[in-house]
Short mmCIF file of C-alpha atoms and ligand atoms in Angstrom, two decimals:
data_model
loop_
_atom_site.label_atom_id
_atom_site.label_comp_id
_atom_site.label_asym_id
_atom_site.label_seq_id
_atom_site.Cartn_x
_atom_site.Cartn_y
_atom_site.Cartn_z
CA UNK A 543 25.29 7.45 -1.42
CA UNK A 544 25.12 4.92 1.39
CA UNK A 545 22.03 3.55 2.84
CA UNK A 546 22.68 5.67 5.90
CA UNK A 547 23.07 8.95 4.16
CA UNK A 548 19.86 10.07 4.59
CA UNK A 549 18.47 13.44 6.24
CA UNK A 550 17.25 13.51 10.21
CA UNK A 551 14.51 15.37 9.76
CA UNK A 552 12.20 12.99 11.07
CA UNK A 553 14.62 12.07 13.49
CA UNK A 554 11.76 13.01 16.52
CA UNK A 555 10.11 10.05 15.23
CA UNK A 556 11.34 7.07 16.92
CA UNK A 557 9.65 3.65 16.20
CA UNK A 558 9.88 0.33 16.09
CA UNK A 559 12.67 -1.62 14.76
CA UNK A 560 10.47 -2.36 11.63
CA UNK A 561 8.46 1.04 11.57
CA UNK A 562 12.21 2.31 11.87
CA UNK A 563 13.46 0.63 9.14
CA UNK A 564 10.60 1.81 7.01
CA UNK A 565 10.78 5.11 7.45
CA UNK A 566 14.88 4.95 7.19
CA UNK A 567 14.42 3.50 3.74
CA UNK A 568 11.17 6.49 2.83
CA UNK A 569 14.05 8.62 3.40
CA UNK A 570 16.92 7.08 1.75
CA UNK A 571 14.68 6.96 -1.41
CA UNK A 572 13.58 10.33 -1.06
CA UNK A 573 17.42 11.74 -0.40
CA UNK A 574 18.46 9.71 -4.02
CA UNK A 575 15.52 11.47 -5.69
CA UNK A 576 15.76 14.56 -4.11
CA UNK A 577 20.03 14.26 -5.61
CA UNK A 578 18.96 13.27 -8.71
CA UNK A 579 16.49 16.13 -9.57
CA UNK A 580 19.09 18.26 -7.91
CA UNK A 581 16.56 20.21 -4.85
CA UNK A 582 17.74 22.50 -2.60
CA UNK A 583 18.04 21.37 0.67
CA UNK A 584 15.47 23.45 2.02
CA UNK A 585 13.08 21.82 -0.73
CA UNK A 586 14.44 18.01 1.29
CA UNK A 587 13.53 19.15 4.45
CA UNK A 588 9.76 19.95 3.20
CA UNK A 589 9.79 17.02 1.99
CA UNK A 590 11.31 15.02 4.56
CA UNK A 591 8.72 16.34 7.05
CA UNK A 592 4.84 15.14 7.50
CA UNK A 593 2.53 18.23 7.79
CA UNK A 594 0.45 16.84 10.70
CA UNK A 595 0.91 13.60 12.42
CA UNK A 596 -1.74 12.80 15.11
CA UNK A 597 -1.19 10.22 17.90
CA UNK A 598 -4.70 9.09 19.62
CA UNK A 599 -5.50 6.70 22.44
CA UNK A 600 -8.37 4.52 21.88
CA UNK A 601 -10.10 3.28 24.70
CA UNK A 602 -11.44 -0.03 23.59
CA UNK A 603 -14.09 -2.26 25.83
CA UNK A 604 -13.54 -5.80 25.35
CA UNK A 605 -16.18 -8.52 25.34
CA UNK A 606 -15.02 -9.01 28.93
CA UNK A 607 -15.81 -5.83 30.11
CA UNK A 608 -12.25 -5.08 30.87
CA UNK A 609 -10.75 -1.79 29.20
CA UNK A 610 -8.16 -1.94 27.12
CA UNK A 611 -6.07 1.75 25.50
CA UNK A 612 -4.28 1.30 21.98
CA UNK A 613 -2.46 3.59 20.14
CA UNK A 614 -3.78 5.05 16.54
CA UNK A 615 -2.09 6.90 14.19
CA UNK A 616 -2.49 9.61 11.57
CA UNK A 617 -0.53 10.84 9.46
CA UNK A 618 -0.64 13.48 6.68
CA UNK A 619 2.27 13.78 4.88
CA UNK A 620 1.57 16.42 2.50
CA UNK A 621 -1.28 18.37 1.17
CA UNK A 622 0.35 20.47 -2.03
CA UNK A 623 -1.15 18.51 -4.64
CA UNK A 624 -4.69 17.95 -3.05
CA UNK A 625 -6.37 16.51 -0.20
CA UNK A 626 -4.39 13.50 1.88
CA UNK A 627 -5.21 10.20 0.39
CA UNK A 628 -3.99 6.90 2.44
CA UNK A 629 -5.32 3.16 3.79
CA UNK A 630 -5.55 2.60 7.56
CA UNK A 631 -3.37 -0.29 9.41
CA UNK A 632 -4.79 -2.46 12.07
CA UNK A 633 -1.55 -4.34 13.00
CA UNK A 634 0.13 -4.80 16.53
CA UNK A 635 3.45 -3.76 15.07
CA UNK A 636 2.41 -0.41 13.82
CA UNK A 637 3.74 2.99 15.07
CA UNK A 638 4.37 6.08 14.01
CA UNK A 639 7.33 5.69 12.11
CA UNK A 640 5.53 2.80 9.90
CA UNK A 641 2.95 5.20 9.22
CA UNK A 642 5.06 8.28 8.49
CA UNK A 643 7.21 5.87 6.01
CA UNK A 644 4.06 4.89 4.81
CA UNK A 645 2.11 8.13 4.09
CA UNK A 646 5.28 9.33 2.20
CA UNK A 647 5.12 6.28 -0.26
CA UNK A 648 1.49 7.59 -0.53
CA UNK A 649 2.81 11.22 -1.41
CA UNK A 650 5.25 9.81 -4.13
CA UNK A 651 2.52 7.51 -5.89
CA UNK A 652 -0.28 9.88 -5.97
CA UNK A 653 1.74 12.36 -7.77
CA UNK A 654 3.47 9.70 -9.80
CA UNK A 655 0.14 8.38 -11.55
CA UNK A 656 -1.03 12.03 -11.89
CA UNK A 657 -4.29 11.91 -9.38
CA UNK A 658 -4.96 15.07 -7.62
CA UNK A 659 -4.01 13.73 -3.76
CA UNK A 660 -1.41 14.13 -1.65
CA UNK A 661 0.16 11.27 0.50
CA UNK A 662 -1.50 10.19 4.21
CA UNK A 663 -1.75 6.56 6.32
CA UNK A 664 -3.56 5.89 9.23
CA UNK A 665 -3.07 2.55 11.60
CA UNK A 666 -4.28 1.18 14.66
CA UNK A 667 -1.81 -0.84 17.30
CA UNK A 668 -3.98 -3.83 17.32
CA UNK A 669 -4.09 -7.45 15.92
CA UNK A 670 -7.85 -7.63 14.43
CA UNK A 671 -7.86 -11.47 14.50
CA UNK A 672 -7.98 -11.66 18.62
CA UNK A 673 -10.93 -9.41 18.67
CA UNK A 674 -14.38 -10.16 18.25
CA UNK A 675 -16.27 -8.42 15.19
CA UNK A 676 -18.38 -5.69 18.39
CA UNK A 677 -14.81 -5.22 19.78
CA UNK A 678 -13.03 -4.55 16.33
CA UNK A 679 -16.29 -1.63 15.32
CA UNK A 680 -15.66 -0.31 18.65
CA UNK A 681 -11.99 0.05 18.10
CA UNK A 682 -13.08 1.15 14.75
CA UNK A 683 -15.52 3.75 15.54
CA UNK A 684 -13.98 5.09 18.49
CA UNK A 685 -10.42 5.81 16.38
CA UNK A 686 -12.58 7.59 13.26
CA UNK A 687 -13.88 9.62 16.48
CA UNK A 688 -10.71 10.86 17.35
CA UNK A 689 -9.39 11.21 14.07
CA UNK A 690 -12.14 12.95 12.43
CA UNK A 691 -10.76 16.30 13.06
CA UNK A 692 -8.31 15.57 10.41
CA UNK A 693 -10.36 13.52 7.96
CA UNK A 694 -13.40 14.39 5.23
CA UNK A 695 -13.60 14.23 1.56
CA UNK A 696 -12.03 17.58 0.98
CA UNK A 697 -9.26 17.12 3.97
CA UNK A 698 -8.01 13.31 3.83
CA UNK A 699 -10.01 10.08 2.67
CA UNK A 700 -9.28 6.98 4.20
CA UNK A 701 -9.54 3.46 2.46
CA UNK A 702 -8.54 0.12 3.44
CA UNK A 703 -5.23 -1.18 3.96
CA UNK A 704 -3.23 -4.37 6.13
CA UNK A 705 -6.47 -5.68 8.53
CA UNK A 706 -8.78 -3.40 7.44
CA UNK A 707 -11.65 -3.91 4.82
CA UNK A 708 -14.91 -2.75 3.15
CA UNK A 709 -16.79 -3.54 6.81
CA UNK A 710 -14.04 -1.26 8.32
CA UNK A 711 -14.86 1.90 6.30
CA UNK A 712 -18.69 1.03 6.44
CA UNK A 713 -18.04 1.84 9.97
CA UNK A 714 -15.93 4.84 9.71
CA UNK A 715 -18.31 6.35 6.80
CA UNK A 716 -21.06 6.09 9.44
CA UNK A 717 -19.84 6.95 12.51
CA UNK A 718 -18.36 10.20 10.55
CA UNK A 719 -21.73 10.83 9.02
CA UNK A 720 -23.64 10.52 12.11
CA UNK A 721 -21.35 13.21 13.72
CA UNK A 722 -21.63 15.22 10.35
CA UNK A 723 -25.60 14.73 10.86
CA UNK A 724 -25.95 13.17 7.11
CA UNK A 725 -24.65 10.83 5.03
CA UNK A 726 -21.07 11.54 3.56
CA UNK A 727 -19.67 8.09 1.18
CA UNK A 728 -16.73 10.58 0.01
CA UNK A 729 -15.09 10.55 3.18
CA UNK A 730 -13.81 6.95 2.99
CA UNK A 731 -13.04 4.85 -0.23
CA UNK A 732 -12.88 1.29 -0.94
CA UNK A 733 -16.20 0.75 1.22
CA UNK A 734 -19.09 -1.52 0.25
CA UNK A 735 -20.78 -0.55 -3.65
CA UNK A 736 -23.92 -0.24 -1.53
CA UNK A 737 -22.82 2.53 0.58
CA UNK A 738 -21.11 4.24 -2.88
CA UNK A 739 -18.16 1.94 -3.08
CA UNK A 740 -16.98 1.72 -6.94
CA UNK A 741 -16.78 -1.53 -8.91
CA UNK A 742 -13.83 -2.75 -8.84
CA UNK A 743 -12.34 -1.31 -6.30
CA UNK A 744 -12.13 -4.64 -4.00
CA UNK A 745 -9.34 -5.84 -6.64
CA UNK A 746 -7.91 -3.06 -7.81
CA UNK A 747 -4.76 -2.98 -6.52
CA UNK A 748 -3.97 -6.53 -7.52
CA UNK A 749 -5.55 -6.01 -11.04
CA UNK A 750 -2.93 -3.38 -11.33
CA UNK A 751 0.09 -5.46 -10.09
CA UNK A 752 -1.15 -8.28 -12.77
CA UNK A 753 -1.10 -4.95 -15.26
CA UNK A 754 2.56 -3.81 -14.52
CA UNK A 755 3.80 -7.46 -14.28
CA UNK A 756 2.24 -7.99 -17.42
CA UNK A 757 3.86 -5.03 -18.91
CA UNK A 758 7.07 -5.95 -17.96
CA UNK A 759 7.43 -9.51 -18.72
CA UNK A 760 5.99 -8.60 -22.47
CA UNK A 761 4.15 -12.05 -22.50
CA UNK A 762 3.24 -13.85 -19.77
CA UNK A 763 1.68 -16.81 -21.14
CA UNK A 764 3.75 -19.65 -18.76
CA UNK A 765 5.55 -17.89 -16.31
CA UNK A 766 6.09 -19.18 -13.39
CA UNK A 767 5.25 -16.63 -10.28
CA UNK A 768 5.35 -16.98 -6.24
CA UNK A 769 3.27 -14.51 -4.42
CA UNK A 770 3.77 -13.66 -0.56
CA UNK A 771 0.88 -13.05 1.50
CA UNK A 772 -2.41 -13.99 0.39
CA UNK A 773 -4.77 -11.57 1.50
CA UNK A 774 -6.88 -8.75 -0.29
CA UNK A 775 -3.59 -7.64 -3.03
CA UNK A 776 -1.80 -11.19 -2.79
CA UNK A 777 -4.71 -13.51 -3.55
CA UNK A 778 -6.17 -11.62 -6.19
CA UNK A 779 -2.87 -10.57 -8.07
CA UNK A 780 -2.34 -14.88 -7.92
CA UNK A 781 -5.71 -14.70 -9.31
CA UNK A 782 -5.40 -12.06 -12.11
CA UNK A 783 -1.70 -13.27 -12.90
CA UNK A 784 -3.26 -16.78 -13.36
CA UNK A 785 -6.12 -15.54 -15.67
CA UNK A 786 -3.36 -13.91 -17.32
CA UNK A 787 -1.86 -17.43 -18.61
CA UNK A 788 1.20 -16.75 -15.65
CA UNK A 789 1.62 -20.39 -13.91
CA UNK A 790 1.12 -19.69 -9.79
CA UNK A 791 3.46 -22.24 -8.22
CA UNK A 792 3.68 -20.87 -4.58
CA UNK A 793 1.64 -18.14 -2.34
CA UNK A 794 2.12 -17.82 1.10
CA UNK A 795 0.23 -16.15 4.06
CA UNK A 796 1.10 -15.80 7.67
CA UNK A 797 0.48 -19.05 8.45
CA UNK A 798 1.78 -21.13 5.93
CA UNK A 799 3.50 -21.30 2.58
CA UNK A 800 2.73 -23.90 -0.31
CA UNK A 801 3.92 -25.11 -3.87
CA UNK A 802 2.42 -27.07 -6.78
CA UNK A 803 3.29 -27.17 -10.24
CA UNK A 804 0.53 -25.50 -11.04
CA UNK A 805 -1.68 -23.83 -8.16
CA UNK A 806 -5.26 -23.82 -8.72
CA UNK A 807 -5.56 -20.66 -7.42
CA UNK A 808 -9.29 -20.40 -7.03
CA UNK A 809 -9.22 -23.46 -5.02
CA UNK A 810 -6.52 -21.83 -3.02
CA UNK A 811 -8.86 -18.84 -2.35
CA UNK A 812 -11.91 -20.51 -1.75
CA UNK A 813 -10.41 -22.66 0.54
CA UNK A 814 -8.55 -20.18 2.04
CA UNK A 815 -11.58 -18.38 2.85
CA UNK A 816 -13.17 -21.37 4.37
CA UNK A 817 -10.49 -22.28 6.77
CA UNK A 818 -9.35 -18.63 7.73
CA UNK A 819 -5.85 -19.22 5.68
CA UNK A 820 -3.56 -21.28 3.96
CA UNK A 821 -2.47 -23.85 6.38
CA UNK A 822 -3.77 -27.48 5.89
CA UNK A 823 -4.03 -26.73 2.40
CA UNK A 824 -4.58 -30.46 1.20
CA UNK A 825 -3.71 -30.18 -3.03
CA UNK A 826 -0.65 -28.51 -2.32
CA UNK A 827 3.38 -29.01 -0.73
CA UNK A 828 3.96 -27.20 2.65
CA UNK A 829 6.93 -25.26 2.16
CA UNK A 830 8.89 -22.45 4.77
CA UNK A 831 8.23 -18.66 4.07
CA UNK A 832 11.87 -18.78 3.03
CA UNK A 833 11.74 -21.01 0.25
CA UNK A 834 8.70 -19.32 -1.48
CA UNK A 835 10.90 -16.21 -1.36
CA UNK A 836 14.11 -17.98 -2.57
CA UNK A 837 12.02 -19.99 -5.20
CA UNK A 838 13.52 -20.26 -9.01
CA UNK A 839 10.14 -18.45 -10.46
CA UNK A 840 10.03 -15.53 -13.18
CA UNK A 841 7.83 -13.26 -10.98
CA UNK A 842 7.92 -12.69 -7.55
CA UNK A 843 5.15 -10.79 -5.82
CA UNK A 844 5.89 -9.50 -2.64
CA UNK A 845 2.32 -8.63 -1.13
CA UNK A 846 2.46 -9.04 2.73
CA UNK A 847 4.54 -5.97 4.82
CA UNK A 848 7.55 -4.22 4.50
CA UNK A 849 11.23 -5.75 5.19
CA UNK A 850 10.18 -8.93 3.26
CA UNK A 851 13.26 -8.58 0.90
CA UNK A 852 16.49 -7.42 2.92
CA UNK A 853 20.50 -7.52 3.04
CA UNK A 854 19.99 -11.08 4.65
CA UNK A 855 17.85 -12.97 1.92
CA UNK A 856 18.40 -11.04 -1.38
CA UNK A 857 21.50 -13.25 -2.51
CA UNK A 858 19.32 -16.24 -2.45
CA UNK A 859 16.56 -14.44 -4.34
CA UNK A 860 16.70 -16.31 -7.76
CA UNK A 861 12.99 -14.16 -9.23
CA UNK A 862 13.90 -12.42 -12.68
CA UNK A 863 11.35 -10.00 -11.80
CA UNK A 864 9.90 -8.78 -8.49
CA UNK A 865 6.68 -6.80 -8.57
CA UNK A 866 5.88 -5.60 -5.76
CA UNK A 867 2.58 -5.70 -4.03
CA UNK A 868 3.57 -4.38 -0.78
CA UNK A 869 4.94 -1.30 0.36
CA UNK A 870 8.18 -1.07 1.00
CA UNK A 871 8.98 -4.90 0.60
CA UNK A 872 12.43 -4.56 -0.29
CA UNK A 873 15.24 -2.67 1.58
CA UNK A 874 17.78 -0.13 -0.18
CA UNK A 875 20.30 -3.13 1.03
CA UNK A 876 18.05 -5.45 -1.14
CA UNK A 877 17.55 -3.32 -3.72
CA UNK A 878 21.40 -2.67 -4.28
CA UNK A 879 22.10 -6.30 -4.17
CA UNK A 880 18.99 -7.29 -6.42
CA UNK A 881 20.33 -4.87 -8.78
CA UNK A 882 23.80 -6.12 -9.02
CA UNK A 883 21.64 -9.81 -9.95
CA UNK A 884 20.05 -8.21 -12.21
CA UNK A 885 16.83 -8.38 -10.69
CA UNK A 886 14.56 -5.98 -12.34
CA UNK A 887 11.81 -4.69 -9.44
CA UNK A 888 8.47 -3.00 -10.32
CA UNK A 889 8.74 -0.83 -7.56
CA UNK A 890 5.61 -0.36 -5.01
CA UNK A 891 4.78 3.15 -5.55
CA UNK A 892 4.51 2.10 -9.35
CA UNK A 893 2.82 -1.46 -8.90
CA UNK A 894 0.24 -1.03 -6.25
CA UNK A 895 -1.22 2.19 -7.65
CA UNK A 896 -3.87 0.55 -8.77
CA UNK A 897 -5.69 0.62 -4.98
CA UNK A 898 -5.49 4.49 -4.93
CA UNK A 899 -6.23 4.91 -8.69
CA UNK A 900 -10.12 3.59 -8.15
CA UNK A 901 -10.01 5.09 -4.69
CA UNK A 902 -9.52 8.24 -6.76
CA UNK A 903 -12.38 7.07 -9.56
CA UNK A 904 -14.65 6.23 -6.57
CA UNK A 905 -14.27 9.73 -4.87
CA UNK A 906 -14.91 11.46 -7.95
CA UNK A 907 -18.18 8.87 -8.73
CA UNK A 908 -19.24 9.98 -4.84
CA UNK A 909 -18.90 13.63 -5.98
CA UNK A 910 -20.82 13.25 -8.29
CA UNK A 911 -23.27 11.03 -6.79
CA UNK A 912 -23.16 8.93 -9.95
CA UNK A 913 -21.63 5.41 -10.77
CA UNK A 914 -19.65 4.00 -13.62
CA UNK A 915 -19.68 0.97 -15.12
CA UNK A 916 -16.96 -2.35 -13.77
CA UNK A 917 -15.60 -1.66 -17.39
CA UNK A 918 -15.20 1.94 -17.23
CA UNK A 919 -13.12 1.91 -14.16
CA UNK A 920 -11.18 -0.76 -15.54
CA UNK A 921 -9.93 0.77 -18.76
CA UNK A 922 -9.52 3.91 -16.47
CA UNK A 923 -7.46 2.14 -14.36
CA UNK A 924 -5.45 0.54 -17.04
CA UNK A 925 -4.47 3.55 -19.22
CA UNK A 926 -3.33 5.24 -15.89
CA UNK A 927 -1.17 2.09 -14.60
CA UNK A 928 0.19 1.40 -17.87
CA UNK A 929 0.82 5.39 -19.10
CA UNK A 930 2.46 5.28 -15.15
CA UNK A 931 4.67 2.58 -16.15
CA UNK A 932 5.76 3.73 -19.66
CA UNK A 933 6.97 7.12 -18.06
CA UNK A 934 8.62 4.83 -15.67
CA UNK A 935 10.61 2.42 -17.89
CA UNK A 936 11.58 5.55 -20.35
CA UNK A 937 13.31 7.84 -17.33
CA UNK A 938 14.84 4.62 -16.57
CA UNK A 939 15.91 3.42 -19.62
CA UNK A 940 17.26 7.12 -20.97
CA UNK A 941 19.00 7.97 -17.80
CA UNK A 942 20.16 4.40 -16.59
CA UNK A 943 18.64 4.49 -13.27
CA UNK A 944 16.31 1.51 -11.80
CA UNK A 945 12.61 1.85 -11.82
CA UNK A 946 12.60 2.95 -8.21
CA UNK A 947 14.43 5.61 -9.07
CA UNK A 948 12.61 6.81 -11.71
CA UNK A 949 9.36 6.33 -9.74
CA UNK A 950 10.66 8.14 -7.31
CA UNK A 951 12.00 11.02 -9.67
CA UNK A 952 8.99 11.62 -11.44
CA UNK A 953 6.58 11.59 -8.04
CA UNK A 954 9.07 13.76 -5.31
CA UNK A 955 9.73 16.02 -8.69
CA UNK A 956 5.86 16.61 -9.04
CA UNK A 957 5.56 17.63 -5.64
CA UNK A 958 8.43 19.78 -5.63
CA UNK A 959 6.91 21.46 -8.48
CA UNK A 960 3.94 21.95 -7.25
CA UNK A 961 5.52 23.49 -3.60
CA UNK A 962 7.51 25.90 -6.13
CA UNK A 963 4.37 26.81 -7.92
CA UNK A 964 2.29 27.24 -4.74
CA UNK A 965 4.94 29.23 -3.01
CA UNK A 966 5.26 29.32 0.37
CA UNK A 967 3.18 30.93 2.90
CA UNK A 968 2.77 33.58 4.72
P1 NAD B 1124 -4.22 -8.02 4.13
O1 NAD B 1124 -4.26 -7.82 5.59
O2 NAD B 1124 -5.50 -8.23 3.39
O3 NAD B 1124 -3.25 -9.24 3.76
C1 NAD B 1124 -1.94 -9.36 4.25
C2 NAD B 1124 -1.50 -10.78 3.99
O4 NAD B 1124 -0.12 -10.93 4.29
C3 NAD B 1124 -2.25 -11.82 4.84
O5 NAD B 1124 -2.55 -12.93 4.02
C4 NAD B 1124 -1.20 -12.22 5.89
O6 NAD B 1124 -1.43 -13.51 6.42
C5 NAD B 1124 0.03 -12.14 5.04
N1 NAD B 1124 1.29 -12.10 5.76
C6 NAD B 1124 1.65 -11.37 6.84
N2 NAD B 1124 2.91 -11.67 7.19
C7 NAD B 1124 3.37 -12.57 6.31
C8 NAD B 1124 4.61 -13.26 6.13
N3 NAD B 1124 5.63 -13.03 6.94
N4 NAD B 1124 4.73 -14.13 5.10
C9 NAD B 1124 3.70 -14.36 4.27
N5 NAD B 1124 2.50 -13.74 4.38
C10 NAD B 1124 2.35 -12.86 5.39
O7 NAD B 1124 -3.45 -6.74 3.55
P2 NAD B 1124 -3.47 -6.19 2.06
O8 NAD B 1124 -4.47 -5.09 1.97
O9 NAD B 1124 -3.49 -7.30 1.08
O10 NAD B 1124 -2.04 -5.47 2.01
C11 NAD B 1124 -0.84 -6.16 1.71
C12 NAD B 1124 0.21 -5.17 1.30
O11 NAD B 1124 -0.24 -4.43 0.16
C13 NAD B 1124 0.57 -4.11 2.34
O12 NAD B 1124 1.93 -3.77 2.21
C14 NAD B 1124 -0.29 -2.93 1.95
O13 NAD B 1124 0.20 -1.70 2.44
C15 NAD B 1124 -0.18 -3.04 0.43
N6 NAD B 1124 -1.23 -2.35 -0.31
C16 NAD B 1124 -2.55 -2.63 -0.10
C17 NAD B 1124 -3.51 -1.98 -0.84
C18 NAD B 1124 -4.98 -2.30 -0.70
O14 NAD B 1124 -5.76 -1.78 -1.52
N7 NAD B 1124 -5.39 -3.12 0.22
C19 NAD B 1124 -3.13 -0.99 -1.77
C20 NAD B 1124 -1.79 -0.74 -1.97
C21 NAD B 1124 -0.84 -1.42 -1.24
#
């Protein structure tokens, strides 16, 4: 199959040339999965399609008092397994496309770690660092306005993704509640443990990266790892890997990339989070974003955006293992050529789980208005990331596919089960 060979059935979608090439690659890997379990091709075309995609305008006021319109985005793409489950975007790149791609990914991983959800993403055309914190709740509240039709704990639960944090879905948990008329925590996760936020949610997803990575290396005592982007999954995957015994030579955020021969990486984060990122970092080389991603390491961590890894840079890419933080970090170009190196990748629907997995535990905690303990969602979260990957590595193993393949086997093949099982109506 070429990289082209994919269906057009979300050919009315039309984004950007990244939010393009997202969503080209969702379908590529859906098409290989959807060969390889052998669908029909009505089955695809399900598949291939969101259930509801919503496009708002959101008026926003700025500090100024001029008006400003931006676009938002949300997108459920499917609903057979359980309500929509997906972060929300603030990023001035984001479009439709980018969210469609993404709220596939979202499908595929829920079902692949066996929580009852099916896939959505929300995002927001804006870049939250050139507005002020009463311009970026506006923005915020005036977007869970408009998408609230769509959203609730039974419908679709939002949680934090690229730009967004706990203080965004404090926001959208209120301003849904107020309209509601009483307090609903269930309707966003990853929000503040005050407002019914679960411990352990704030480094989930990187606590499960540092879990697969972990896995696959065997022992990582010594390893030498680079991480890209350093925000809420990159810095605390450094972190984890780190406390793991791993050696954390580079990380890298927008604004700068740096090397040591051994990063301290609290220092890194602490002074990160002084200075608003890594640049100026004094205890450390300055480096290009290329070289981090070209470094000689064991472990590379993608954990910024999407297209990080493509046809361009993956012949310099000298990592023995990529785990990837990010969604959609590597291209099917990449991926073919990484797997000709014999580059083993982790894949993102696999290695990021970990964010949804105590979304999911904090849902059901909200449910039940009741609260575990930091180490019950812990070992929750680690029997269902590592049962996850052993499923993974086994498909792959007995039927000598990669692990993206198998992810991606195992989570389109659960939904397609549960479609057949569901039937269709009327
Ligand atoms: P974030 O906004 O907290 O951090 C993103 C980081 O990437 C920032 O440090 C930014 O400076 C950096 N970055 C952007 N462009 C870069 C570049 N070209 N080179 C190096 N660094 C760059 O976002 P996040 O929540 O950490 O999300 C990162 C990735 O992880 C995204 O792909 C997201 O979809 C995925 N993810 C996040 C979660 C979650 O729980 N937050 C869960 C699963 C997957």
């Amino acid at each position: 199959m070429t990289i082209t060979d994919f269906p057009t059935t979300t050919s009315g979608i039309r984004g950007g040339v990244a939010g393009q090439q997202a969503l080209d690659a969702a379908q590529f890997q859906l098409a290989e999965a959807v060969r390889f379990l052998g669908l029909d091709d009505g089955l695809h075309r399900m598949l291939a399609t969101p259930r509801r995609s919503l496009t708002v305008s959101v008026p926003v006021r700025r500090e100024d008092g001029r008006m400003e319109v931006v676009q938002g985005y949300r997108v459920q793409h499917n609903l057979s397994r359980g309500p929509a489950k997906g972060g929300i975007r603030f990023h001035p790149d984001t479009d439709l496309a980018e969210v469609t791609a993404l709220a596939m990914w979202m499908t595929w991983k829920c079902a692949l770690v066996g929580i009852p959800y099916g896939g959505a993403k929300g995002g927001v055309a804006v870049n939250p660092d050139q507005l002020t914190v009463r311009e970026l709740e506006r923005v915020t509240r005036r977007y869970a306005n408009e998408i609230q039709p769509l959203i609730g704990p039974e419908k679709d639960i939002p949680a934090p993704d690229v730009g967004t944090d706990e203080q965004t879905m404090a926001w959208i948990m209120d301003t849904y509640s107020v309209n509601a008329g009483y307090s609903v925590p269930g309707v966003v996760t990853g929000k503040p443990t005050l407002l019914g936020g679960s411990l352990g949610r704030a480094g989930a997803t990187s606590r499960g990266v540092q879990i697969v990575a972990s896995a696959a290396l065997g022992d990582p005592a010594g390893r030498t790892v680079a991480v890209q982007g350093f925000g809420k999954v990159g810095a605390l995957a450094a972190q984890y890997l780190a406390d793991a015994g791993c050696r954390v030579v580079a990380v890298s955020d927008a604004s700068a990339a740096i090397c040591a021969e051994r990063l301290d990486v609290a220092d890194v984060r602490a002074w990160a989070a002084e200075h608003g990122g890594l640049l100026g970092y004094p205890r450390a080389d300055a480096i290009s974003h290329d070289e981090l991603i070209e470094m000689d390491v064991d472990v590379l961590v993608p954990a910024a955006l999407e297209g990080a890894l493509t046809g361009a840079n993956a012949r310099r890419v000298r990592a023995r293992l990529i785990v990837e933080g990010a969604n959609g970090p590597t291209s099917p170009e990449a991926d073919l050529i990484l797997a000709d190196q014999g580059t083993t990748i982790v894949p993102d629907i696999l290695a990021n789980a970990g964010g949804v997995i105590v979304s999911y535990l904090e849902w059901v905690q909200n449910t039940q208005a009741y609260s575990w303990s930091a180490d019950e969602v812990e070992v929750k979260l680690r029997d269902l990331m590592e049962g996850a990957f052993r499923e993974v590595r086994t498909l792959s193993a007995d039927r000598g596919i990669s692990l993206r393949q198998a992810a991606h086997a195992i989570g389109v093949g659960r939904v397609a089960e549960a479609h057949r099982l569901r039937g269709l109506y009327p």
